[in-house]
Amino acid sequence: MLYIKPFTSEDELPRFAEAFREGKLSYIAFSGKEIIGHIFYRARPDRLLIEEVESGGDLGLFDGLVRAVADAAVTAGLPCMEFGPEVDKGSLQALAVPVDEQNRLYSLPAFLHNCKSCNFS
């Protein structure tokens, strides 16, 4: 079974614990007990900065990781998300993520509300 969860200090995953000590937050995707993907991000006062998305080329997993973080950003009151240079631009384009020329996605609530493939109810 596939599930995506935020990394917490109780998780015994050294790579993610090290990233956390560096100030990065993460969500991790599992298939059973196997890690199949992750997303690293940082909270800024006015936006979330997505630094890395690893999905093994699976667009559905990429989409799920980005939407999980977008939902967390909306819950935290952040209206905007920015994708760093390490994030695969081809995946963003293939998924029609509406970013501007600075790789920012404005109006996260509208993005999630207009989603045809997700259900955050």
Short mmCIF file of N, CA, C and O in Angstrom, two decimals:
data_model
loop_
_atom_site.label_atom_id
_atom_site.label_comp_id
_atom_site.label_asym_id
_atom_site.label_seq_id
_atom_site.Cartn_x
_atom_site.Cartn_y
_atom_site.Cartn_z
N MET A 1 0.84 -1.17 0.00
CA MET A 1 0.00 0.00 0.00
C MET A 1 0.89 1.25 0.00
O MET A 1 1.86 1.33 0.73
N LEU A 2 0.55 2.20 -0.83
CA LEU A 2 1.28 3.46 -0.93
C LEU A 2 0.74 4.45 0.09
O LEU A 2 -0.48 4.60 0.23
N TYR A 3 1.64 5.10 0.81
CA TYR A 3 1.22 6.20 1.68
C TYR A 3 2.34 7.23 1.77
O TYR A 3 3.51 6.92 1.58
N ILE A 4 1.92 8.47 2.01
CA ILE A 4 2.84 9.61 2.11
C ILE A 4 2.64 10.22 3.49
O ILE A 4 1.52 10.47 3.90
N LYS A 5 3.75 10.43 4.19
CA LYS A 5 3.66 11.00 5.53
C LYS A 5 4.79 11.99 5.75
O LYS A 5 5.86 11.86 5.17
N PRO A 6 4.57 12.97 6.63
CA PRO A 6 5.65 13.89 6.95
C PRO A 6 6.69 13.19 7.83
O PRO A 6 6.35 12.34 8.65
N PHE A 7 7.94 13.55 7.65
CA PHE A 7 9.00 13.04 8.52
C PHE A 7 8.82 13.68 9.90
O PHE A 7 8.53 14.86 10.02
N THR A 8 8.96 12.86 10.94
CA THR A 8 8.92 13.37 12.31
C THR A 8 10.17 12.89 13.04
O THR A 8 10.85 11.96 12.60
N SER A 9 10.45 13.50 14.16
CA SER A 9 11.64 13.14 14.94
C SER A 9 11.58 11.70 15.45
O SER A 9 12.61 11.14 15.80
N GLU A 10 10.41 11.10 15.49
CA GLU A 10 10.29 9.71 15.92
C GLU A 10 10.72 8.72 14.84
O GLU A 10 11.00 7.56 15.13
N ASP A 11 10.74 9.16 13.59
CA ASP A 11 11.16 8.28 12.50
C ASP A 11 12.66 8.03 12.60
O ASP A 11 13.44 8.96 12.81
N GLU A 12 13.05 6.81 12.45
CA GLU A 12 14.48 6.47 12.52
C GLU A 12 15.03 6.31 11.11
O GLU A 12 15.34 5.21 10.67
N LEU A 13 15.14 7.44 10.42
CA LEU A 13 15.63 7.46 9.05
C LEU A 13 16.76 8.49 8.99
O LEU A 13 16.52 9.69 8.89
N PRO A 14 18.01 8.03 9.07
CA PRO A 14 19.15 8.94 9.19
C PRO A 14 19.22 10.03 8.11
O PRO A 14 19.50 11.19 8.42
N ARG A 15 18.94 9.68 6.86
CA ARG A 15 19.04 10.68 5.79
C ARG A 15 18.07 11.84 6.02
O ARG A 15 18.40 13.01 5.84
N PHE A 16 16.87 11.52 6.44
CA PHE A 16 15.86 12.55 6.66
C PHE A 16 16.11 13.31 7.96
O PHE A 16 15.84 14.49 8.05
N ALA A 17 16.67 12.62 8.95
CA ALA A 17 17.03 13.28 10.21
C ALA A 17 18.13 14.31 9.96
O ALA A 17 18.09 15.41 10.51
N GLU A 18 19.11 13.96 9.13
CA GLU A 18 20.19 14.90 8.80
C GLU A 18 19.62 16.12 8.06
O GLU A 18 19.98 17.25 8.36
N ALA A 19 18.74 15.89 7.10
CA ALA A 19 18.12 17.00 6.38
C ALA A 19 17.33 17.88 7.33
O ALA A 19 17.38 19.12 7.24
N PHE A 20 16.64 17.27 8.29
CA PHE A 20 15.87 18.02 9.29
C PHE A 20 16.79 18.91 10.11
O PHE A 20 16.48 20.07 10.38
N ARG A 21 17.95 18.38 10.51
CA ARG A 21 18.92 19.18 11.27
C ARG A 21 19.44 20.36 10.45
O ARG A 21 19.82 21.38 11.00
N GLU A 22 19.44 20.21 9.13
CA GLU A 22 19.86 21.30 8.24
C GLU A 22 18.73 22.29 7.96
O GLU A 22 18.90 23.24 7.19
N GLY A 23 17.56 22.07 8.55
CA GLY A 23 16.44 22.99 8.37
C GLY A 23 15.46 22.59 7.29
O GLY A 23 14.52 23.33 7.00
N LYS A 24 15.66 21.42 6.69
CA LYS A 24 14.74 20.95 5.66
C LYS A 24 13.63 20.12 6.30
O LYS A 24 13.87 19.33 7.21
N LEU A 25 12.43 20.31 5.80
CA LEU A 25 11.29 19.48 6.17
C LEU A 25 11.06 18.49 5.04
O LEU A 25 11.50 18.72 3.91
N SER A 26 10.37 17.41 5.32
CA SER A 26 10.15 16.43 4.25
C SER A 26 8.89 15.62 4.46
O SER A 26 8.41 15.46 5.58
N TYR A 27 8.37 15.18 3.34
CA TYR A 27 7.36 14.13 3.30
C TYR A 27 8.04 12.95 2.63
O TYR A 27 8.85 13.11 1.72
N ILE A 28 7.65 11.75 3.06
CA ILE A 28 8.26 10.53 2.55
C ILE A 28 7.14 9.64 2.02
O ILE A 28 6.10 9.47 2.67
N ALA A 29 7.37 9.06 0.85
CA ALA A 29 6.40 8.13 0.25
C ALA A 29 6.89 6.71 0.47
O ALA A 29 8.06 6.39 0.22
N PHE A 30 5.99 5.86 0.95
CA PHE A 30 6.30 4.46 1.22
C PHE A 30 5.38 3.55 0.41
O PHE A 30 4.22 3.87 0.19
N SER A 31 5.93 2.42 0.02
CA SER A 31 5.14 1.31 -0.49
C SER A 31 5.44 0.18 0.49
O SER A 31 6.55 -0.38 0.47
N GLY A 32 4.50 -0.08 1.37
CA GLY A 32 4.80 -0.99 2.49
C GLY A 32 5.82 -0.31 3.38
O GLY A 32 5.63 0.81 3.82
N LYS A 33 6.96 -0.95 3.59
CA LYS A 33 8.03 -0.35 4.41
C LYS A 33 9.15 0.23 3.57
O LYS A 33 10.11 0.77 4.10
N GLU A 34 9.02 0.13 2.24
CA GLU A 34 10.05 0.62 1.33
C GLU A 34 9.82 2.09 0.98
O GLU A 34 8.71 2.48 0.59
N ILE A 35 10.86 2.91 1.11
CA ILE A 35 10.78 4.31 0.70
C ILE A 35 10.87 4.36 -0.82
O ILE A 35 11.81 3.85 -1.41
N ILE A 36 9.86 4.98 -1.45
CA ILE A 36 9.85 5.07 -2.91
C ILE A 36 9.94 6.50 -3.42
O ILE A 36 10.03 6.72 -4.62
N GLY A 37 9.93 7.47 -2.52
CA GLY A 37 10.04 8.86 -2.94
C GLY A 37 10.04 9.80 -1.75
O GLY A 37 9.77 9.38 -0.62
N HIS A 38 10.39 11.05 -2.01
CA HIS A 38 10.38 12.06 -0.95
C HIS A 38 10.35 13.45 -1.56
O HIS A 38 10.58 13.62 -2.76
N ILE A 39 10.07 14.41 -0.70
CA ILE A 39 10.13 15.81 -1.08
C ILE A 39 10.78 16.56 0.08
O ILE A 39 10.46 16.31 1.24
N PHE A 40 11.75 17.41 -0.23
CA PHE A 40 12.39 18.28 0.76
C PHE A 40 11.92 19.70 0.51
O PHE A 40 11.88 20.16 -0.63
N TYR A 41 11.59 20.41 1.59
CA TYR A 41 11.14 21.79 1.46
C TYR A 41 11.51 22.58 2.71
O TYR A 41 11.88 22.02 3.73
N ARG A 42 11.42 23.89 2.59
CA ARG A 42 11.66 24.81 3.71
C ARG A 42 10.51 25.81 3.76
O ARG A 42 10.05 26.27 2.72
N ALA A 43 10.10 26.13 4.95
CA ALA A 43 9.06 27.14 5.13
C ALA A 43 9.73 28.51 5.18
O ALA A 43 10.72 28.69 5.89
N ARG A 44 9.23 29.43 4.41
CA ARG A 44 9.65 30.82 4.43
C ARG A 44 8.47 31.62 4.97
O ARG A 44 7.34 31.13 4.99
N PRO A 45 8.68 32.87 5.39
CA PRO A 45 7.56 33.65 5.95
C PRO A 45 6.38 33.80 4.99
O PRO A 45 5.24 33.81 5.41
N ASP A 46 6.66 33.88 3.67
CA ASP A 46 5.59 34.14 2.71
C ASP A 46 5.35 33.01 1.71
O ASP A 46 4.51 33.13 0.83
N ARG A 47 6.09 31.90 1.83
CA ARG A 47 5.94 30.81 0.86
C ARG A 47 6.66 29.56 1.34
O ARG A 47 7.41 29.59 2.29
N LEU A 48 6.40 28.49 0.63
CA LEU A 48 7.13 27.25 0.84
C LEU A 48 8.12 27.11 -0.31
O LEU A 48 7.75 27.33 -1.47
N LEU A 49 9.35 26.77 -0.01
CA LEU A 49 10.36 26.56 -1.03
C LEU A 49 10.58 25.05 -1.18
O LEU A 49 11.05 24.40 -0.25
N ILE A 50 10.21 24.51 -2.33
CA ILE A 50 10.42 23.10 -2.61
C ILE A 50 11.83 22.96 -3.17
O ILE A 50 12.14 23.52 -4.22
N GLU A 51 12.68 22.21 -2.47
CA GLU A 51 14.07 22.08 -2.89
C GLU A 51 14.32 20.83 -3.73
O GLU A 51 15.18 20.85 -4.60
N GLU A 52 13.61 19.75 -3.45
CA GLU A 52 13.86 18.50 -4.16
C GLU A 52 12.62 17.62 -4.12
O GLU A 52 11.96 17.53 -3.09
N VAL A 53 12.32 16.99 -5.25
CA VAL A 53 11.26 15.99 -5.31
C VAL A 53 11.86 14.76 -5.97
O VAL A 53 12.35 14.83 -7.10
N GLU A 54 11.84 13.65 -5.27
CA GLU A 54 12.34 12.39 -5.82
C GLU A 54 11.16 11.43 -5.92
O GLU A 54 10.58 11.04 -4.91
N SER A 55 10.82 11.09 -7.17
CA SER A 55 9.68 10.21 -7.40
C SER A 55 10.02 9.05 -8.32
O SER A 55 9.11 8.34 -8.75
N GLY A 56 11.28 8.90 -8.65
CA GLY A 56 11.67 7.82 -9.54
C GLY A 56 11.04 7.92 -10.93
O GLY A 56 10.87 6.92 -11.61
N GLY A 57 10.69 9.14 -11.33
CA GLY A 57 10.08 9.35 -12.64
C GLY A 57 8.59 9.08 -12.69
O GLY A 57 7.97 9.20 -13.75
N ASP A 58 7.98 8.73 -11.57
CA ASP A 58 6.54 8.45 -11.50
C ASP A 58 5.80 9.77 -11.32
O ASP A 58 5.85 10.39 -10.26
N LEU A 59 5.08 10.21 -12.37
CA LEU A 59 4.38 11.50 -12.31
C LEU A 59 3.29 11.51 -11.24
O LEU A 59 3.06 12.54 -10.60
N GLY A 60 2.61 10.40 -11.05
CA GLY A 60 1.57 10.34 -10.02
C GLY A 60 2.15 10.54 -8.63
O GLY A 60 1.57 11.24 -7.79
N LEU A 61 3.31 9.94 -8.38
CA LEU A 61 3.97 10.10 -7.08
C LEU A 61 4.48 11.53 -6.93
O LEU A 61 4.32 12.14 -5.87
N PHE A 62 5.08 12.09 -7.97
CA PHE A 62 5.53 13.48 -7.96
C PHE A 62 4.36 14.39 -7.60
O PHE A 62 4.45 15.23 -6.71
N ASP A 63 3.23 14.19 -8.27
CA ASP A 63 2.03 14.98 -8.03
C ASP A 63 1.55 14.83 -6.59
O ASP A 63 1.23 15.81 -5.93
N GLY A 64 1.52 13.61 -6.09
CA GLY A 64 1.07 13.36 -4.71
C GLY A 64 1.95 14.03 -3.68
O GLY A 64 1.45 14.61 -2.70
N LEU A 65 3.26 13.99 -3.88
CA LEU A 65 4.18 14.63 -2.95
C LEU A 65 4.00 16.15 -2.96
O LEU A 65 3.93 16.79 -1.90
N VAL A 66 3.90 16.74 -4.15
CA VAL A 66 3.73 18.20 -4.26
C VAL A 66 2.39 18.61 -3.63
O VAL A 66 2.32 19.58 -2.87
N ARG A 67 1.33 17.86 -3.88
CA ARG A 67 0.03 18.22 -3.33
C ARG A 67 -0.03 18.03 -1.81
O ARG A 67 -0.71 18.79 -1.12
N ALA A 68 0.68 17.04 -1.29
CA ALA A 68 0.73 16.87 0.17
C ALA A 68 1.36 18.09 0.82
O ALA A 68 0.86 18.62 1.82
N VAL A 69 2.45 18.58 0.23
CA VAL A 69 3.12 19.76 0.78
C VAL A 69 2.27 21.01 0.55
O VAL A 69 2.20 21.88 1.42
N ALA A 70 1.61 21.10 -0.59
CA ALA A 70 0.74 22.26 -0.86
C ALA A 70 -0.39 22.31 0.17
O ALA A 70 -0.72 23.39 0.67
N ASP A 71 -0.96 21.17 0.50
CA ASP A 71 -2.03 21.12 1.50
C ASP A 71 -1.50 21.58 2.86
O ASP A 71 -2.16 22.35 3.56
N ALA A 72 -0.30 21.13 3.23
CA ALA A 72 0.30 21.56 4.50
C ALA A 72 0.55 23.07 4.49
O ALA A 72 0.36 23.74 5.51
N ALA A 73 0.98 23.61 3.35
CA ALA A 73 1.23 25.05 3.25
C ALA A 73 -0.06 25.84 3.44
O ALA A 73 -0.07 26.85 4.15
N VAL A 74 -1.13 25.39 2.82
CA VAL A 74 -2.42 26.07 2.96
C VAL A 74 -2.87 26.03 4.42
O VAL A 74 -3.32 27.04 4.97
N THR A 75 -2.73 24.88 5.06
CA THR A 75 -3.10 24.74 6.46
C THR A 75 -2.29 25.70 7.34
O THR A 75 -2.82 26.26 8.30
N ALA A 76 -1.02 25.93 6.98
CA ALA A 76 -0.16 26.84 7.73
C ALA A 76 -0.38 28.30 7.34
O ALA A 76 0.25 29.20 7.90
N GLY A 77 -1.25 28.55 6.37
CA GLY A 77 -1.55 29.93 5.97
C GLY A 77 -0.60 30.51 4.95
O GLY A 77 -0.58 31.72 4.74
N LEU A 78 0.19 29.67 4.28
CA LEU A 78 1.11 30.16 3.25
C LEU A 78 0.42 30.13 1.90
O LEU A 78 -0.10 29.10 1.49
N PRO A 79 0.41 31.25 1.18
CA PRO A 79 -0.35 31.33 -0.06
C PRO A 79 0.42 30.89 -1.31
O PRO A 79 -0.17 30.75 -2.38
N CYS A 80 1.74 30.68 -1.20
CA CYS A 80 2.58 30.54 -2.37
C CYS A 80 3.60 29.42 -2.17
O CYS A 80 4.04 29.16 -1.05
N MET A 81 3.98 28.78 -3.28
CA MET A 81 5.02 27.76 -3.26
C MET A 81 6.01 28.07 -4.38
O MET A 81 5.60 28.46 -5.48
N GLU A 82 7.28 27.92 -4.09
CA GLU A 82 8.33 28.15 -5.08
C GLU A 82 9.10 26.85 -5.28
O GLU A 82 9.42 26.15 -4.33
N PHE A 83 9.40 26.54 -6.54
CA PHE A 83 10.16 25.34 -6.86
C PHE A 83 11.60 25.73 -7.16
O PHE A 83 11.86 26.57 -8.02
N GLY A 84 12.53 25.12 -6.43
CA GLY A 84 13.95 25.40 -6.61
C GLY A 84 14.49 24.81 -7.91
O GLY A 84 13.80 24.03 -8.59
N PRO A 85 15.73 25.15 -8.25
CA PRO A 85 16.31 24.70 -9.53
C PRO A 85 16.51 23.19 -9.64
O PRO A 85 16.62 22.68 -10.74
N GLU A 86 16.52 22.47 -8.52
CA GLU A 86 16.71 21.02 -8.56
C GLU A 86 15.42 20.26 -8.90
O GLU A 86 15.47 19.07 -9.19
N VAL A 87 14.28 20.94 -8.85
CA VAL A 87 13.01 20.28 -9.12
C VAL A 87 12.85 20.12 -10.63
O VAL A 87 13.07 21.05 -11.41
N ASP A 88 12.44 18.92 -11.05
CA ASP A 88 12.31 18.58 -12.46
C ASP A 88 11.23 19.43 -13.15
O ASP A 88 10.03 19.27 -12.86
N LYS A 89 11.67 20.31 -14.02
CA LYS A 89 10.74 21.20 -14.74
C LYS A 89 9.84 20.42 -15.69
O LYS A 89 8.69 20.78 -15.90
N GLY A 90 10.36 19.33 -16.25
CA GLY A 90 9.56 18.51 -17.15
C GLY A 90 8.35 17.91 -16.46
O GLY A 90 7.25 17.85 -17.03
N SER A 91 8.53 17.49 -15.21
CA SER A 91 7.40 16.94 -14.44
C SER A 91 6.38 18.02 -14.14
O SER A 91 5.17 17.79 -14.23
N LEU A 92 6.85 19.22 -13.79
CA LEU A 92 5.93 20.34 -13.53
C LEU A 92 5.11 20.65 -14.78
O LEU A 92 3.90 20.86 -14.71
N GLN A 93 5.78 20.66 -15.94
CA GLN A 93 5.08 20.94 -17.20
C GLN A 93 4.11 19.82 -17.55
O GLN A 93 2.98 20.07 -17.96
N ALA A 94 4.54 18.57 -17.40
CA ALA A 94 3.68 17.43 -17.73
C ALA A 94 2.42 17.41 -16.88
O ALA A 94 1.36 17.01 -17.35
N LEU A 95 2.53 17.87 -15.64
CA LEU A 95 1.38 17.90 -14.73
C LEU A 95 0.61 19.22 -14.81
O LEU A 95 -0.37 19.40 -14.09
N ALA A 96 1.05 20.13 -15.68
CA ALA A 96 0.41 21.44 -15.87
C ALA A 96 0.32 22.23 -14.57
O ALA A 96 -0.68 22.88 -14.29
N VAL A 97 1.40 22.19 -13.78
CA VAL A 97 1.46 22.99 -12.56
C VAL A 97 1.65 24.44 -12.99
O VAL A 97 2.61 24.76 -13.69
N PRO A 98 0.74 25.32 -12.59
CA PRO A 98 0.77 26.71 -13.08
C PRO A 98 1.81 27.59 -12.39
O PRO A 98 1.49 28.39 -11.51
N VAL A 99 3.08 27.43 -12.78
CA VAL A 99 4.14 28.26 -12.20
C VAL A 99 4.43 29.43 -13.13
O VAL A 99 4.23 29.36 -14.33
N ASP A 100 4.94 30.52 -12.52
CA ASP A 100 5.32 31.68 -13.32
C ASP A 100 6.79 31.55 -13.73
O ASP A 100 7.43 30.52 -13.51
N GLU A 101 7.35 32.61 -14.28
CA GLU A 101 8.73 32.56 -14.76
C GLU A 101 9.76 32.41 -13.64
O GLU A 101 10.90 32.03 -13.88
N GLN A 102 9.40 32.68 -12.40
CA GLN A 102 10.29 32.46 -11.26
C GLN A 102 10.01 31.12 -10.56
O GLN A 102 10.46 30.88 -9.45
N ASN A 103 9.26 30.25 -11.24
CA ASN A 103 8.90 28.93 -10.71
C ASN A 103 8.08 29.02 -9.42
O ASN A 103 8.23 28.20 -8.52
N ARG A 104 7.22 30.02 -9.34
CA ARG A 104 6.34 30.17 -8.19
C ARG A 104 4.91 29.82 -8.58
O ARG A 104 4.46 30.15 -9.67
N LEU A 105 4.26 29.15 -7.67
CA LEU A 105 2.85 28.81 -7.82
C LEU A 105 2.10 29.66 -6.80
O LEU A 105 2.28 29.49 -5.60
N TYR A 106 1.32 30.60 -7.31
CA TYR A 106 0.54 31.47 -6.43
C TYR A 106 -0.84 30.87 -6.22
O TYR A 106 -1.30 30.05 -6.99
N SER A 107 -1.50 31.27 -5.18
CA SER A 107 -2.85 30.85 -4.84
C SER A 107 -2.95 29.33 -4.69
O SER A 107 -3.64 28.65 -5.45
N LEU A 108 -2.27 28.83 -3.68
CA LEU A 108 -2.33 27.39 -3.39
C LEU A 108 -3.76 26.91 -3.12
O LEU A 108 -4.13 25.83 -3.59
N PRO A 109 -4.59 27.67 -2.39
CA PRO A 109 -5.96 27.19 -2.19
C PRO A 109 -6.70 26.96 -3.51
O PRO A 109 -7.39 25.96 -3.68
N ALA A 110 -6.53 27.86 -4.46
CA ALA A 110 -7.19 27.71 -5.76
C ALA A 110 -6.62 26.50 -6.50
O ALA A 110 -7.36 25.74 -7.13
N PHE A 111 -5.32 26.31 -6.43
CA PHE A 111 -4.67 25.17 -7.06
C PHE A 111 -5.25 23.86 -6.53
O PHE A 111 -5.64 22.97 -7.29
N LEU A 112 -5.37 23.75 -5.22
CA LEU A 112 -5.90 22.52 -4.63
C LEU A 112 -7.40 22.38 -4.89
O LEU A 112 -7.90 21.29 -5.15
N HIS A 113 -8.12 23.49 -4.83
CA HIS A 113 -9.56 23.46 -5.05
C HIS A 113 -9.92 23.04 -6.48
O HIS A 113 -10.90 22.34 -6.70
N ASN A 114 -9.12 23.45 -7.43
CA ASN A 114 -9.38 23.16 -8.83
C ASN A 114 -8.78 21.82 -9.28
O ASN A 114 -8.88 21.49 -10.46
N CYS A 115 -8.18 21.10 -8.37
CA CYS A 115 -7.56 19.82 -8.70
C CYS A 115 -8.61 18.82 -9.14
O CYS A 115 -9.60 18.61 -8.45
N LYS A 116 -8.39 18.18 -10.27
CA LYS A 116 -9.34 17.18 -10.77
C LYS A 116 -9.02 15.78 -10.27
O LYS A 116 -9.85 14.90 -10.33
N SER A 117 -7.79 15.56 -9.77
CA SER A 117 -7.41 14.19 -9.40
C SER A 117 -7.17 14.00 -7.92
O SER A 117 -6.73 12.94 -7.52
N CYS A 118 -7.45 15.03 -7.10
CA CYS A 118 -7.19 14.85 -5.67
C CYS A 118 -8.45 15.16 -4.87
O CYS A 118 -9.38 15.78 -5.37
N ASN A 119 -8.43 14.73 -3.64
CA ASN A 119 -9.58 14.95 -2.77
C ASN A 119 -9.08 15.23 -1.37
O ASN A 119 -8.74 14.32 -0.64
N PHE A 120 -8.99 16.49 -0.99
CA PHE A 120 -8.52 16.89 0.34
C PHE A 120 -9.73 17.26 1.20
O PHE A 120 -9.80 18.33 1.75
N SER A 121 -10.69 16.39 1.33
CA SER A 121 -11.86 16.72 2.14
C SER A 121 -11.76 16.14 3.52
O SER A 121 -10.96 15.35 3.84
#
